[in-house]
Amino acid sequence: MIDKREEHGWRPEIQGLRGVAVALVVVFHLWPAALPGGYVGVDVFFVISGFLITGLLARMATAGGHAWLLTFYSRRVRRLLPAALLALLVTLAGTLLFLSKARWEETAIQVAASALHVQNWWLALQAVDYLGAAEAPSPVQHYWSLSIEEQFYVVWPLLMAAAIWLARRFGYPPKAALIVALALVFTGSLAASVVVTQADPAWAYFVTHTRLWELALGGLLALAGERVSPAARLRLAMMAAGIGAIVASALLFSDATPFPGLHALPPTLGAVLVIAAGGIRLGRFRGLDVAILRAIGDRSYSIYLWHWPLIVFYTAHRPGVGLFAGLALMALTLGVSELSYRFVEQRYRRPLAGAEWRPLAYGSMAIAVCVAASGGLGYALDRQGVDISLIGTGRYPGPAALLANAAVPADVELLPPLGKLKRDMPIVYRLKCHQGQDSTVPVSCILGDPGGTRTVVVTGDSHAAQWIPAIDRIAREHGWKLVTFTKAACPFTRAPVTDNGKPYPACAQWRDNVLAEISKLRPELMFTSQSNYDNVPQDVMVEGLRSVWGELGEEGVRTIAIRNTPFIRFDPGDCLAANPDKCATPRKDGERINILALAAASLDHVRVVDMNDALCGKETCAAVVGNIIVWRDYHHMTATYALALAPYLAKAAGL
């Protein structure tokens, strides 16, 4: 039995499904351990959006008229932009109030990316970036899914218009042409999703082409006919199976599940079953047509926009979300969302007086304002400098506070400023010669004294790269030419390493290519260091290091291996903003075995240097030493502190 309200185009069970989807997402974000796969709520949203928008577009396109595209885009702008841009601007202001300055720059970048509807691509780049993946989540990270939908709304109407034009030109039914076009999108995107998820799940999670099939699936349902059978009991079974698939996915999936790929089929097909089942009325049972679910579904867009910034602002000052705090955040989200729904969403849904182009013009101006606000904040932060001439002075003794008991004055602004902390990186990152995981052809920077007659090299992963500021200063002071060869997550060893648990052949190829380059350079000295690779057996890593060092030793290259720096258990930016006196990790918890020392045993041409006493006290590793911030993140030094270590590294290395 079909509810009479559906005869007028209103689908209450879809609003109820929206309510279920947003509830899954919110609970997952509040208590991920309780609902580890709650992120599938986003996939349910994709199917719903594809279904509703494709049906709307098909009706508009086949009804005739030349302005249907303009009308559609005008409606989308009125429906989506006001609430989304308001949430972005308020979140940007909240960032200044509630988040550490260390997170301002990245948030400003992501606000601009969200306003321009490319947030998913920015996050994809961050997810596969060795350093970016360690960043704390931004308060606008959730805009990635909205960006995919907006990209769909831009491209799909144009594709539909082209398909209809071709169908009419060659005498085919427009609806059949639309089904064929969307089926091609579905097939190609699903295939890409499976392949890319297997190869690179971090990238696949965010990029558009691995997600379009989910929207296309809903669109195919709209075009092919959403009713499968009028039999009420069969429709009830369909609805139950659909809800079961969605809930089971939310309970059984986790962050270890390769997603999207084939694992996205259960929740999306579950959403298809629920929509296809339609409204159900068996006695008092109405399926998802429940008042509370409909109310949440009506406000699901605002709830989605506002819940995540509130969670991020709260967790920036606390380690997690407890039961009562989570319930309070839920209540606050519902309150803010109600205001957003009533006074923004509903108000701007009404057509503006005048031509349909007006909302597009106003929307473009609003986007420009949002981008300008975030860009202004980014520009202001970028203008902040780090005065390296202060390093080693009485105000900024740095390592001398640990090694020489130098006095440390109070009430001194830290170096680097918190607003520059995340970007206080070795110059090789800015010069693009610290290589990503995919590259195999060595890319080097020439530092130190480029005209020097003696050559030294630095090799290894990002934990070797973090020493470049110190090595660069040493090279300049000695008149040496410094050549850098560093690559993300790739230690300079013949031991096989993996990348996110998968084979990493690019690392081995790059290493062999770098060895060939070093043979051409004929350096006198090589600096190296590396992170901990606990998934590589100790004896395998030792032999891999000895193999490389031994080969270079035969060519007359001496090696200085710098022990890996400790890991800390806090985000330095957030901790220093919230409670700087507690920003420390027990040294015994942060240090690992000195694998380089084990490998260097009996190799006379290798010298192992341990600088950890210059980073940590006897008991703890603190965020700040001698008024200089030591850590950029939980396992990399700031470039400023590395520079402060230059004279101590030179002395320890006997240079």
PDB file of N, CA and C in Angstrom, residues 501-536:
ATOM      1  N   GLY A 501      51.684  -1.334   4.960  1.00  0.00           N
ATOM      2  CA  GLY A 501      51.443  -2.767   4.949  1.00  0.00           C
ATOM      3  C   GLY A 501      51.523  -3.423   3.590  1.00  0.00           C
ATOM      4  N   LYS A 502      51.831  -2.646   2.548  1.00  0.00           N
ATOM      5  CA  LYS A 502      51.915  -3.196   1.200  1.00  0.00           C
ATOM      6  C   LYS A 502      53.350  -3.128   0.698  1.00  0.00           C
ATOM      7  N   PRO A 503      53.708  -3.994  -0.259  1.00  0.00           N
ATOM      8  CA  PRO A 503      55.067  -3.939  -0.814  1.00  0.00           C
ATOM      9  C   PRO A 503      55.402  -2.532  -1.304  1.00  0.00           C
ATOM     10  N   TYR A 504      56.668  -2.172  -1.185  1.00  0.00           N
ATOM     11  CA  TYR A 504      57.123  -0.819  -1.496  1.00  0.00           C
ATOM     12  C   TYR A 504      58.304  -0.915  -2.461  1.00  0.00           C
ATOM     13  N   PRO A 505      58.068  -1.428  -3.683  1.00  0.00           N
ATOM     14  CA  PRO A 505      59.185  -1.616  -4.619  1.00  0.00           C
ATOM     15  C   PRO A 505      59.834  -0.305  -5.030  1.00  0.00           C
ATOM     16  N   ALA A 506      59.074   0.799  -4.996  1.00  0.00           N
ATOM     17  CA  ALA A 506      59.642   2.089  -5.392  1.00  0.00           C
ATOM     18  C   ALA A 506      60.788   2.496  -4.476  1.00  0.00           C
ATOM     19  N   CYS A 507      60.738   2.052  -3.221  1.00  0.00           N
ATOM     20  CA  CYS A 507      61.811   2.390  -2.279  1.00  0.00           C
ATOM     21  C   CYS A 507      63.110   1.705  -2.692  1.00  0.00           C
ATOM     22  N   ALA A 508      63.033   0.410  -2.984  1.00  0.00           N
ATOM     23  CA  ALA A 508      64.244  -0.333  -3.375  1.00  0.00           C
ATOM     24  C   ALA A 508      64.816   0.194  -4.688  1.00  0.00           C
ATOM     25  N   GLN A 509      63.935   0.512  -5.642  1.00  0.00           N
ATOM     26  CA  GLN A 509      64.414   1.044  -6.921  1.00  0.00           C
ATOM     27  C   GLN A 509      65.082   2.402  -6.723  1.00  0.00           C
ATOM     28  N   TRP A 510      64.466   3.230  -5.916  1.00  0.00           N
ATOM     29  CA  TRP A 510      65.036   4.549  -5.633  1.00  0.00           C
ATOM     30  C   TRP A 510      66.403   4.421  -4.963  1.00  0.00           C
ATOM     31  N   ARG A 511      66.502   3.509  -3.973  1.00  0.00           N
ATOM     32  CA  ARG A 511      67.777   3.308  -3.275  1.00  0.00           C
ATOM     33  C   ARG A 511      68.884   2.917  -4.242  1.00  0.00           C
ATOM     34  N   ASP A 512      68.599   1.975  -5.140  1.00  0.00           N
ATOM     35  CA  ASP A 512      69.619   1.557  -6.103  1.00  0.00           C
ATOM     36  C   ASP A 512      70.014   2.710  -7.023  1.00  0.00           C
ATOM     37  N   ASN A 513      69.032   3.512  -7.415  1.00  0.00           N
ATOM     38  CA  ASN A 513      69.333   4.663  -8.260  1.00  0.00           C
ATOM     39  C   ASN A 513      70.164   5.706  -7.516  1.00  0.00           C
ATOM     40  N   VAL A 514      69.870   5.880  -6.225  1.00  0.00           N
ATOM     41  CA  VAL A 514      70.650   6.834  -5.430  1.00  0.00           C
ATOM     42  C   VAL A 514      72.086   6.337  -5.263  1.00  0.00           C
ATOM     43  N   LEU A 515      72.254   5.051  -5.041  1.00  0.00           N
ATOM     44  CA  LEU A 515      73.610   4.502  -4.936  1.00  0.00           C
ATOM     45  C   LEU A 515      74.417   4.772  -6.206  1.00  0.00           C
ATOM     46  N   ALA A 516      73.749   4.670  -7.343  1.00  0.00           N
ATOM     47  CA  ALA A 516      74.436   4.966  -8.606  1.00  0.00           C
ATOM     48  C   ALA A 516      74.820   6.439  -8.677  1.00  0.00           C
ATOM     49  N   GLU A 517      73.937   7.313  -8.191  1.00  0.00           N
ATOM     50  CA  GLU A 517      74.237   8.744  -8.200  1.00  0.00           C
ATOM     51  C   GLU A 517      75.389   9.066  -7.244  1.00  0.00           C
ATOM     52  N   ILE A 518      75.401   8.415  -6.086  1.00  0.00           N
ATOM     53  CA  ILE A 518      76.479   8.653  -5.121  1.00  0.00           C
ATOM     54  C   ILE A 518      77.821   8.208  -5.701  1.00  0.00           C
ATOM     55  N   SER A 519      77.813   7.112  -6.429  1.00  0.00           N
ATOM     56  CA  SER A 519      79.058   6.657  -7.061  1.00  0.00           C
ATOM     57  C   SER A 519      79.596   7.705  -8.029  1.00  0.00           C
ATOM     58  N   LYS A 520      78.703   8.406  -8.716  1.00  0.00           N
ATOM     59  CA  LYS A 520      79.128   9.461  -9.644  1.00  0.00           C
ATOM     60  C   LYS A 520      79.655  10.681  -8.888  1.00  0.00           C
ATOM     61  N   LEU A 521      79.008  10.995  -7.756  1.00  0.00           N
ATOM     62  CA  LEU A 521      79.402  12.188  -6.993  1.00  0.00           C
ATOM     63  C   LEU A 521      80.722  11.993  -6.248  1.00  0.00           C
ATOM     64  N   ARG A 522      81.008  10.758  -5.856  1.00  0.00           N
ATOM     65  CA  ARG A 522      82.211  10.415  -5.088  1.00  0.00           C
ATOM     66  C   ARG A 522      82.351  11.310  -3.847  1.00  0.00           C
ATOM     67  N   PRO A 523      81.345  11.318  -2.980  1.00  0.00           N
ATOM     68  CA  PRO A 523      81.432  12.139  -1.774  1.00  0.00           C
ATOM     69  C   PRO A 523      82.404  11.532  -0.769  1.00  0.00           C
ATOM     70  N   GLU A 524      82.868  12.371   0.144  1.00  0.00           N
ATOM     71  CA  GLU A 524      83.740  11.884   1.212  1.00  0.00           C
ATOM     72  C   GLU A 524      82.939  11.397   2.416  1.00  0.00           C
ATOM     73  N   LEU A 525      81.712  11.932   2.549  1.00  0.00           N
ATOM     74  CA  LEU A 525      80.963  11.685   3.772  1.00  0.00           C
ATOM     75  C   LEU A 525      79.479  11.568   3.443  1.00  0.00           C
ATOM     76  N   MET A 526      78.797  10.648   4.137  1.00  0.00           N
ATOM     77  CA  MET A 526      77.349  10.516   4.005  1.00  0.00           C
ATOM     78  C   MET A 526      76.715  10.583   5.393  1.00  0.00           C
ATOM     79  N   PHE A 527      75.721  11.454   5.549  1.00  0.00           N
ATOM     80  CA  PHE A 527      74.890  11.481   6.748  1.00  0.00           C
ATOM     81  C   PHE A 527      73.628  10.671   6.467  1.00  0.00           C
ATOM     82  N   THR A 528      73.169   9.921   7.445  1.00  0.00           N
ATOM     83  CA  THR A 528      71.920   9.180   7.277  1.00  0.00           C
ATOM     84  C   THR A 528      71.248   8.999   8.630  1.00  0.00           C
ATOM     85  N   SER A 529      69.962   8.788   8.581  1.00  0.00           N
ATOM     86  CA  SER A 529      69.178   8.436   9.761  1.00  0.00           C
ATOM     87  C   SER A 529      67.895   7.801   9.254  1.00  0.00           C
ATOM     88  N   GLN A 530      67.085   7.311  10.154  1.00  0.00           N
ATOM     89  CA  GLN A 530      65.825   6.696   9.728  1.00  0.00           C
ATOM     90  C   GLN A 530      64.892   6.524  10.901  1.00  0.00           C
ATOM     91  N   SER A 531      63.624   6.357  10.565  1.00  0.00           N
ATOM     92  CA  SER A 531      62.603   6.105  11.572  1.00  0.00           C
ATOM     93  C   SER A 531      62.685   4.655  12.039  1.00  0.00           C
ATOM     94  N   ASN A 532      61.800   4.296  12.963  1.00  0.00           N
ATOM     95  CA  ASN A 532      61.707   2.912  13.406  1.00  0.00           C
ATOM     96  C   ASN A 532      60.845   2.127  12.422  1.00  0.00           C
ATOM     97  N   TYR A 533      61.290   0.975  12.038  1.00  0.00           N
ATOM     98  CA  TYR A 533      60.510   0.101  11.158  1.00  0.00           C
ATOM     99  C   TYR A 533      60.301  -1.208  11.911  1.00  0.00           C
ATOM    100  N   ASP A 534      59.322  -1.167  12.822  1.00  0.00           N
ATOM    101  CA  ASP A 534      59.114  -2.296  13.725  1.00  0.00           C
ATOM    102  C   ASP A 534      58.614  -3.546  13.004  1.00  0.00           C
ATOM    103  N   ASN A 535      58.063  -3.365  11.789  1.00  0.00           N
ATOM    104  CA  ASN A 535      57.575  -4.533  11.049  1.00  0.00           C
ATOM    105  C   ASN A 535      58.686  -5.249  10.284  1.00  0.00           C
ATOM    106  N   VAL A 536      59.905  -4.713  10.348  1.00  0.00           N
ATOM    107  CA  VAL A 536      61.061  -5.369   9.730  1.00  0.00           C
ATOM    108  C   VAL A 536      61.869  -6.055  10.829  1.00  0.00           C
TER     109      VAL A 536
END
